[in-house]
CSV table of C-alpha atoms and ligand atoms in Angstrom, one decimal:
chain,number,residue,atom,x,y,z
A,295,MET,CA,-5.4,62.4,-18.6
A,296,ARG,CA,-4.0,59.0,-19.3
A,297,ILE,CA,-0.3,58.6,-18.2
A,298,GLY,CA,1.9,55.7,-19.2
A,299,ILE,CA,4.9,54.4,-17.2
A,300,VAL,CA,7.4,52.0,-18.8
A,301,GLY,CA,9.6,50.3,-16.2
A,302,LEU,CA,7.6,49.6,-13.0
A,303,GLY,CA,10.5,49.6,-10.5
A,304,LEU,CA,11.4,51.8,-7.6
A,305,ILE,CA,11.0,55.1,-9.5
A,306,GLY,CA,8.3,54.1,-12.0
A,307,GLY,CA,6.3,52.2,-9.4
A,308,SER,CA,6.6,55.1,-6.9
A,309,LEU,CA,5.7,57.6,-9.6
A,310,ALA,CA,2.6,55.5,-10.6
A,311,LEU,CA,1.4,55.3,-7.0
A,312,ASP,CA,1.5,59.1,-6.7
A,313,LEU,CA,-0.1,59.8,-10.1
A,314,ARG,CA,-2.9,57.4,-9.5
A,315,SER,CA,-3.5,58.9,-6.0
A,316,ARG,CA,-3.8,62.3,-7.8
A,317,GLY,CA,-6.6,61.1,-10.0
A,318,PHE,CA,-4.7,60.3,-13.2
A,319,GLU,CA,-5.4,57.1,-15.1
A,320,VAL,CA,-2.1,55.1,-15.1
A,321,TYR,CA,-1.1,52.4,-17.6
A,322,GLY,CA,2.1,50.4,-16.9
A,323,VAL,CA,4.5,48.5,-19.0
A,324,ASP,CA,7.3,46.2,-17.7
A,325,LEU,CA,9.4,43.3,-19.0
A,326,GLU,CA,7.9,40.9,-16.5
A,327,GLU,CA,4.2,39.7,-16.2
A,328,ARG,CA,4.8,39.2,-12.5
A,329,THR,CA,5.9,42.8,-12.0
A,330,CYS,CA,2.8,44.0,-13.9
A,331,GLN,CA,0.6,41.9,-11.6
A,332,ILE,CA,2.2,43.3,-8.5
A,333,ALA,CA,1.8,46.9,-9.7
A,334,ILE,CA,-1.9,46.2,-10.3
A,335,GLU,CA,-2.2,44.6,-6.8
A,336,ILE,CA,-0.6,47.5,-4.9
A,337,GLY,CA,-2.8,50.1,-6.7
A,338,ALA,CA,0.0,51.6,-8.6
A,339,VAL,CA,-1.6,51.2,-12.0
A,340,ASP,CA,-5.1,50.9,-13.4
A,341,LEU,CA,-3.8,48.4,-16.0
A,342,ALA,CA,-0.4,46.9,-16.9
A,343,SER,CA,1.1,44.9,-19.8
A,344,ILE,CA,4.4,43.6,-21.2
A,345,SER,CA,3.5,45.0,-24.6
A,346,PRO,CA,4.6,48.6,-25.5
A,347,ASN,CA,1.7,49.1,-27.9
A,348,PHE,CA,-0.5,49.1,-24.8
A,349,LEU,CA,0.5,52.8,-24.3
A,350,SER,CA,-0.8,53.9,-27.7
A,351,THR,CA,-3.5,56.0,-26.0
A,352,ALA,CA,-1.4,57.7,-23.4
A,353,ASP,CA,-1.1,61.5,-23.3
A,354,ILE,CA,2.3,61.5,-21.4
A,355,ILE,CA,4.7,58.6,-21.0
A,356,PHE,CA,7.3,58.4,-18.4
A,357,ILE,CA,10.2,56.0,-19.3
A,358,CYS,CA,11.5,54.6,-16.0
A,359,THR,CA,13.7,51.8,-17.2
A,360,PRO,CA,17.5,51.5,-16.5
A,361,LEU,CA,19.6,54.1,-18.2
A,362,ASP,CA,20.7,51.8,-21.1
A,363,ALA,CA,17.2,50.9,-21.9
A,364,ILE,CA,15.8,54.4,-22.2
A,365,THR,CA,16.5,55.1,-25.9
A,366,PRO,CA,15.7,51.6,-27.0
A,367,THR,CA,12.4,51.8,-25.1
A,368,LEU,CA,11.5,55.1,-27.0
A,369,LYS,CA,12.4,53.4,-30.4
A,370,GLN,CA,10.1,50.5,-29.4
A,371,LEU,CA,7.3,52.9,-28.5
A,372,ILE,CA,7.4,55.2,-31.5
A,373,PRO,CA,5.5,53.0,-34.0
A,374,HIS,CA,2.5,52.9,-31.6
A,375,LEU,CA,2.3,56.6,-30.6
A,376,SER,CA,0.2,59.5,-31.8
A,377,PRO,CA,2.4,62.6,-32.6
A,378,GLU,CA,1.0,64.6,-29.7
A,379,THR,CA,2.2,62.2,-27.0
A,380,ILE,CA,4.7,63.8,-24.7
A,381,ILE,CA,7.6,61.5,-23.5
A,382,THR,CA,9.8,62.1,-20.6
A,383,ASP,CA,12.3,60.0,-18.8
A,384,VAL,CA,13.8,59.8,-15.3
A,385,GLY,CA,17.3,58.7,-16.1
A,386,SER,CA,20.1,60.0,-13.7
A,387,VAL,CA,22.4,61.1,-16.6
A,388,LYS,CA,20.9,63.5,-19.1
A,389,THR,CA,23.4,64.5,-22.0
A,390,PRO,CA,23.5,61.3,-24.0
A,391,ILE,CA,19.8,60.5,-23.4
A,392,VAL,CA,18.5,63.9,-24.4
A,393,GLN,CA,20.8,64.0,-27.5
A,394,GLU,CA,19.4,60.7,-28.7
A,395,CYS,CA,15.8,60.9,-27.6
A,396,SER,CA,15.1,64.4,-28.8
A,397,GLN,CA,16.2,63.5,-32.3
A,398,LEU,CA,13.8,60.6,-32.3
A,399,TRP,CA,10.9,62.4,-30.7
A,400,THR,CA,10.1,66.1,-30.9
A,401,SER,CA,8.0,66.2,-27.6
A,402,PHE,CA,10.7,64.6,-25.5
A,403,VAL,CA,11.6,66.3,-22.2
A,404,GLY,CA,14.6,65.0,-20.3
A,405,GLY,CA,13.9,64.6,-16.5
A,406,HIS,CA,15.6,63.5,-13.3
A,407,PRO,CA,13.7,63.3,-10.0
A,408,MET,CA,16.4,63.5,-7.3
A,409,ALA,CA,14.9,61.0,-4.9
A,410,GLY,CA,15.5,57.3,-4.4
A,411,THR,CA,16.5,54.6,-1.9
A,412,ALA,CA,19.0,51.9,-1.9
A,413,GLU,CA,16.4,49.3,-2.9
A,414,GLN,CA,15.1,48.3,-6.4
A,415,GLY,CA,12.1,46.9,-8.1
A,416,ILE,CA,8.3,47.3,-7.7
A,417,GLU,CA,8.5,45.9,-4.1
A,418,ALA,CA,10.4,49.0,-3.1
A,419,ALA,CA,8.0,51.5,-4.6
A,420,LYS,CA,6.5,53.8,-2.1
A,421,PRO,CA,4.1,56.8,-2.1
A,422,ASP,CA,5.4,60.3,-1.6
A,423,LEU,CA,9.0,59.5,-2.6
A,424,PHE,CA,9.2,62.7,-4.4
A,425,LEU,CA,7.7,65.0,-1.9
A,426,GLY,CA,10.1,68.0,-1.3
A,427,ALA,CA,12.6,66.5,-3.6
A,428,SER,CA,14.3,68.4,-6.5
A,429,TYR,CA,13.1,67.4,-10.0
A,430,VAL,CA,15.3,68.4,-12.7
A,431,LEU,CA,13.9,69.1,-16.3
A,432,THR,CA,16.4,69.6,-19.2
A,433,PRO,CA,14.4,70.9,-22.2
A,434,THR,CA,16.4,72.0,-25.2
A,435,GLU,CA,15.8,74.9,-27.6
A,436,THR,CA,13.8,72.6,-29.8
A,437,THR,CA,11.5,71.2,-27.0
A,438,PRO,CA,7.9,72.4,-27.4
A,439,SER,CA,7.3,74.6,-24.4
A,440,ILE,CA,3.8,72.9,-23.9
A,441,ALA,CA,5.6,69.6,-23.5
A,442,SER,CA,8.0,70.8,-20.6
A,443,GLN,CA,5.1,72.7,-19.0
A,444,ARG,CA,3.0,69.6,-18.8
A,445,VAL,CA,5.8,67.5,-17.2
A,446,GLU,CA,6.6,70.4,-14.8
A,447,GLU,CA,2.9,70.5,-13.7
A,448,ILE,CA,2.9,66.8,-13.1
A,449,ALA,CA,6.2,66.9,-11.1
A,450,GLN,CA,4.8,69.8,-9.0
A,451,LEU,CA,1.5,67.8,-8.4
A,452,ILE,CA,3.5,64.9,-6.8
A,453,GLY,CA,5.2,67.5,-4.5
A,454,ALA,CA,8.6,68.0,-6.1
A,455,ASN,CA,10.5,71.2,-6.7
A,456,VAL,CA,11.2,71.7,-10.4
A,457,LEU,CA,14.5,73.1,-11.6
A,458,MET,CA,15.3,73.7,-15.3
A,459,CYS,CA,18.9,73.4,-16.7
A,460,SER,CA,20.8,72.1,-19.6
A,461,PRO,CA,21.6,68.4,-19.8
A,462,GLU,CA,25.3,69.2,-19.5
A,463,ALA,CA,24.8,71.4,-16.5
A,464,HIS,CA,22.7,68.7,-14.9
A,465,ASP,CA,25.4,66.0,-15.6
A,466,GLN,CA,28.3,68.2,-14.2
A,467,ALA,CA,26.3,69.2,-11.0
A,468,VAL,CA,25.2,65.6,-10.4
A,469,ALA,CA,28.9,64.5,-11.0
A,470,TRP,CA,29.9,66.9,-8.1
A,471,ILE,CA,27.2,65.9,-5.5
A,472,SER,CA,26.4,62.4,-6.3
A,473,HIS,CA,29.0,60.6,-8.5
A,474,LEU,CA,32.2,62.1,-7.0
A,475,PRO,CA,31.2,61.3,-3.5
A,476,VAL,CA,30.7,57.6,-4.4
A,477,MET,CA,34.3,57.5,-5.9
A,478,ILE,CA,35.9,59.4,-3.0
A,479,SER,CA,34.1,57.2,-0.5
A,480,ALA,CA,35.2,54.1,-2.3
A,481,SER,CA,38.8,55.3,-2.5
A,482,LEU,CA,38.7,56.0,1.3
A,483,ILE,CA,37.8,52.3,2.0
A,484,ASP,CA,40.4,51.2,-0.6
A,485,ALA,CA,43.1,53.5,0.9
A,486,CYS,CA,42.6,52.0,4.4
A,487,LEU,CA,42.9,48.5,2.9
A,488,HIS,CA,46.5,49.4,1.8
A,489,GLU,CA,47.5,49.3,5.5
A,490,THR,CA,50.2,46.7,5.5
A,491,ASP,CA,50.2,46.0,9.2
A,492,SER,CA,47.3,43.6,9.7
A,493,ASN,CA,47.1,44.4,13.4
A,494,ILE,CA,46.6,48.1,12.7
A,495,LEU,CA,44.1,47.4,10.0
A,496,GLN,CA,42.1,45.1,12.4
A,497,LEU,CA,42.3,47.8,15.1
A,498,ALA,CA,41.1,50.5,12.7
A,499,GLN,CA,38.2,48.4,11.7
A,500,GLN,CA,37.4,47.9,15.4
A,501,LEU,CA,37.6,51.5,16.2
A,502,ALA,CA,35.7,52.8,13.1
A,503,SER,CA,32.6,54.8,14.3
A,504,SER,CA,30.2,57.3,13.1
A,505,GLY,CA,32.7,59.6,11.3
A,506,PHE,CA,34.1,56.7,9.2
A,507,CYS,CA,30.7,55.2,8.7
A,508,ASP,CA,29.2,58.4,7.4
A,509,THR,CA,32.0,59.1,5.0
A,510,SER,CA,32.3,55.6,3.6
A,511,ARG,CA,28.5,54.9,3.3
A,512,VAL,CA,28.1,55.7,-0.4
A,513,GLY,CA,31.3,53.9,-1.2
A,514,GLY,CA,30.0,50.7,0.1
A,515,GLY,CA,26.9,50.8,-2.2
A,516,ASN,CA,25.9,48.7,-5.2
A,517,PRO,CA,29.1,48.2,-7.5
A,518,GLN,CA,27.0,48.0,-10.7
A,519,LEU,CA,25.4,51.5,-10.0
A,520,GLY,CA,28.9,52.9,-9.4
A,521,VAL,CA,30.2,51.6,-12.6
A,522,MET,CA,27.0,52.9,-14.5
A,523,MET,CA,27.6,56.4,-13.1
A,524,ALA,CA,31.2,56.3,-14.3
A,525,ARG,CA,30.3,54.9,-17.7
A,526,ASP,CA,27.4,57.1,-18.4
A,527,ASN,CA,28.7,60.4,-16.9
A,528,ARG,CA,32.4,59.8,-17.6
A,529,LYS,CA,33.5,63.1,-18.8
A,530,ALA,CA,31.8,65.2,-16.1
A,531,LEU,CA,33.0,62.7,-13.4
A,532,LEU,CA,36.6,62.8,-14.7
A,533,ARG,CA,36.6,66.6,-14.5
A,534,SER,CA,35.4,66.5,-10.8
A,535,LEU,CA,37.9,63.8,-10.0
A,536,PHE,CA,40.8,65.8,-11.4
A,537,GLU,CA,39.7,68.8,-9.3
A,538,TYR,CA,39.4,66.6,-6.3
A,539,ARG,CA,43.0,65.2,-6.8
A,540,HIS,CA,44.1,68.9,-7.0
A,541,SER,CA,42.4,69.6,-3.7
A,542,LEU,CA,43.9,66.6,-2.1
A,543,ASN,CA,47.4,67.5,-3.4
A,544,GLN,CA,46.9,71.0,-1.9
A,545,LEU,CA,46.1,69.5,1.5
A,546,ILE,CA,49.1,67.1,1.3
A,547,GLU,CA,51.4,70.0,0.5
A,548,VAL,CA,50.1,72.2,3.3
A,549,ILE,CA,50.5,69.4,5.8
A,550,GLU,CA,54.0,68.4,4.5
A,551,LYS,CA,55.0,72.1,5.0
A,552,GLU,CA,53.4,72.2,8.4
A,553,ASP,CA,51.5,75.3,7.3
A,554,TRP,CA,48.8,75.1,10.0
A,555,GLU,CA,47.6,78.6,9.3
A,556,ARG,CA,46.8,77.7,5.7
A,557,LEU,CA,45.3,74.5,6.7
A,558,GLU,CA,43.0,76.3,9.2
A,559,GLN,CA,42.0,78.7,6.5
A,560,ILE,CA,40.9,75.8,4.2
A,561,LEU,CA,39.0,74.1,6.9
A,562,THR,CA,37.3,77.2,7.9
A,563,SER,CA,36.3,77.9,4.3
A,564,THR,CA,34.9,74.4,4.0
A,565,GLN,CA,33.1,74.6,7.3
A,566,GLN,CA,31.4,77.8,6.2
A,567,THR,CA,30.5,76.7,2.7
A,568,ARG,CA,29.2,73.4,3.5
A,569,THR,CA,25.8,74.9,4.6
A,570,LYS,CA,25.3,75.9,1.0
A,571,PHE,CA,25.1,72.2,0.1
A,572,CYS,CA,23.4,70.5,2.9
B,169,NAP,P1,14.5,49.5,-10.9
B,169,NAP,O1,14.0,49.4,-9.5
B,169,NAP,O2,15.5,48.3,-11.2
B,169,NAP,O3,13.4,49.5,-11.9
B,169,NAP,C1,13.6,49.3,-13.3
B,169,NAP,C2,12.3,48.7,-13.8
B,169,NAP,O4,12.5,48.8,-15.3
B,169,NAP,C3,12.3,47.2,-13.5
B,169,NAP,O5,11.0,46.8,-13.2
B,169,NAP,C4,12.8,46.5,-14.8
B,169,NAP,O6,12.3,45.2,-14.9
B,169,NAP,C5,12.2,47.5,-15.8
B,169,NAP,N1,12.7,47.4,-17.2
B,169,NAP,C6,14.1,47.1,-17.5
B,169,NAP,N2,14.2,47.2,-18.9
B,169,NAP,C7,12.9,47.4,-19.4
B,169,NAP,C8,12.4,47.5,-20.7
B,169,NAP,N3,13.2,47.4,-21.7
B,169,NAP,N4,11.1,47.7,-20.8
B,169,NAP,C9,10.2,47.9,-19.7
B,169,NAP,N5,10.7,47.8,-18.4
B,169,NAP,C10,12.0,47.6,-18.3
B,169,NAP,O7,15.4,50.8,-11.1
B,169,NAP,P2,15.1,52.3,-10.5
B,169,NAP,O8,15.9,52.5,-9.4
B,169,NAP,O9,13.6,52.5,-10.5
B,169,NAP,O10,15.8,53.2,-11.8
B,169,NAP,C11,15.0,53.4,-12.9
B,169,NAP,C12,15.6,54.6,-13.6
B,169,NAP,O11,15.4,55.8,-12.6
B,169,NAP,C13,17.0,54.7,-14.0
B,169,NAP,O12,17.1,55.3,-15.3
B,169,NAP,C14,17.7,55.5,-12.9
B,169,NAP,O13,18.8,56.2,-13.5
B,169,NAP,C15,16.6,56.5,-12.5
B,169,NAP,N6,16.7,57.0,-11.1
B,169,NAP,C16,17.0,56.1,-10.1
B,169,NAP,C17,17.1,56.6,-8.9
B,169,NAP,C18,17.4,55.7,-7.7
B,169,NAP,O14,17.7,56.2,-6.6
B,169,NAP,N7,17.1,54.4,-7.8
B,169,NAP,C19,16.9,58.0,-8.6
B,169,NAP,C20,16.6,58.8,-9.6
B,169,NAP,C21,16.5,58.3,-11.0
B,169,NAP,P3,13.1,44.0,-14.4
B,169,NAP,O15,13.5,44.3,-13.0
B,169,NAP,O16,12.2,42.9,-14.6
B,169,NAP,O17,14.4,43.9,-15.3
């Protein structure tokens, strides 16, 4: 089976390394000649090119470009494809992409491997990135079952655990566990910076240790990624943020009222239920 990968960065390059090591023939496409060259040198792909018609003979194509390039990439590919080709993507937001791409191509299966690192580009690609990770597929009523089955088989072959859900359910769940934490973590750092006494602020910065560092880690990440999350998953993220504001208001009220019994109930409940997430 010949697999095409468009976008040979962290995710595309890592996927290519794994698929090639499982015996697939892998063809890659990227914007840059240099990236194509590196992908060949590290053994991620058999062949690579900057031209999308290079993938005309692929059986399955993974679009691994940044989110805003996924639909334009599919449009570019379409004139070169045979109708049996299965297309999937790895974008971290699903509703807009699945809506657009499944109208353009019948055998389109939305996907999102829940694995990554803070790095980017082909240099960051590594084998076994998806081992043990969840891999969400979001087929719709019109997606041919053979298409989602094929993508599921491949995701399982690279060691991922496949979950199926609707694009909307995916986006809301990811808003809760990925996008909301980034915003909360950023607002924690921002709130500390509102301390008006510079001596106290400096002291707090000196005293900050593992608790603060754990909680603020994702708020100190790449600003462009944070903006992309908010822009592309705006509705679901806002829903989570409004709920979060409600929880915060509840905590403020309980502490203002010195209702320590209620506070302990809330903290006991969060202590017990955290294990369901992590
Ligand atoms: P990345 O490392 O920046 O890789 C993206 C690659 O796509 C780069 O090589 C880029 O080339 C290339 N590219 C951009 N536009 C293209 C186009 N029109 N045609 C062909 N190639 C193009 O990014 P990434 O982290 O792998 O993310 C890729 C996708 O994976 C995104 O949709 C993201 O939502 C999803 N994802 C990311 C993670 C994560 O943790 N990073 C996890 C799961 C899913 P240039 O660099 O030369 O522009």
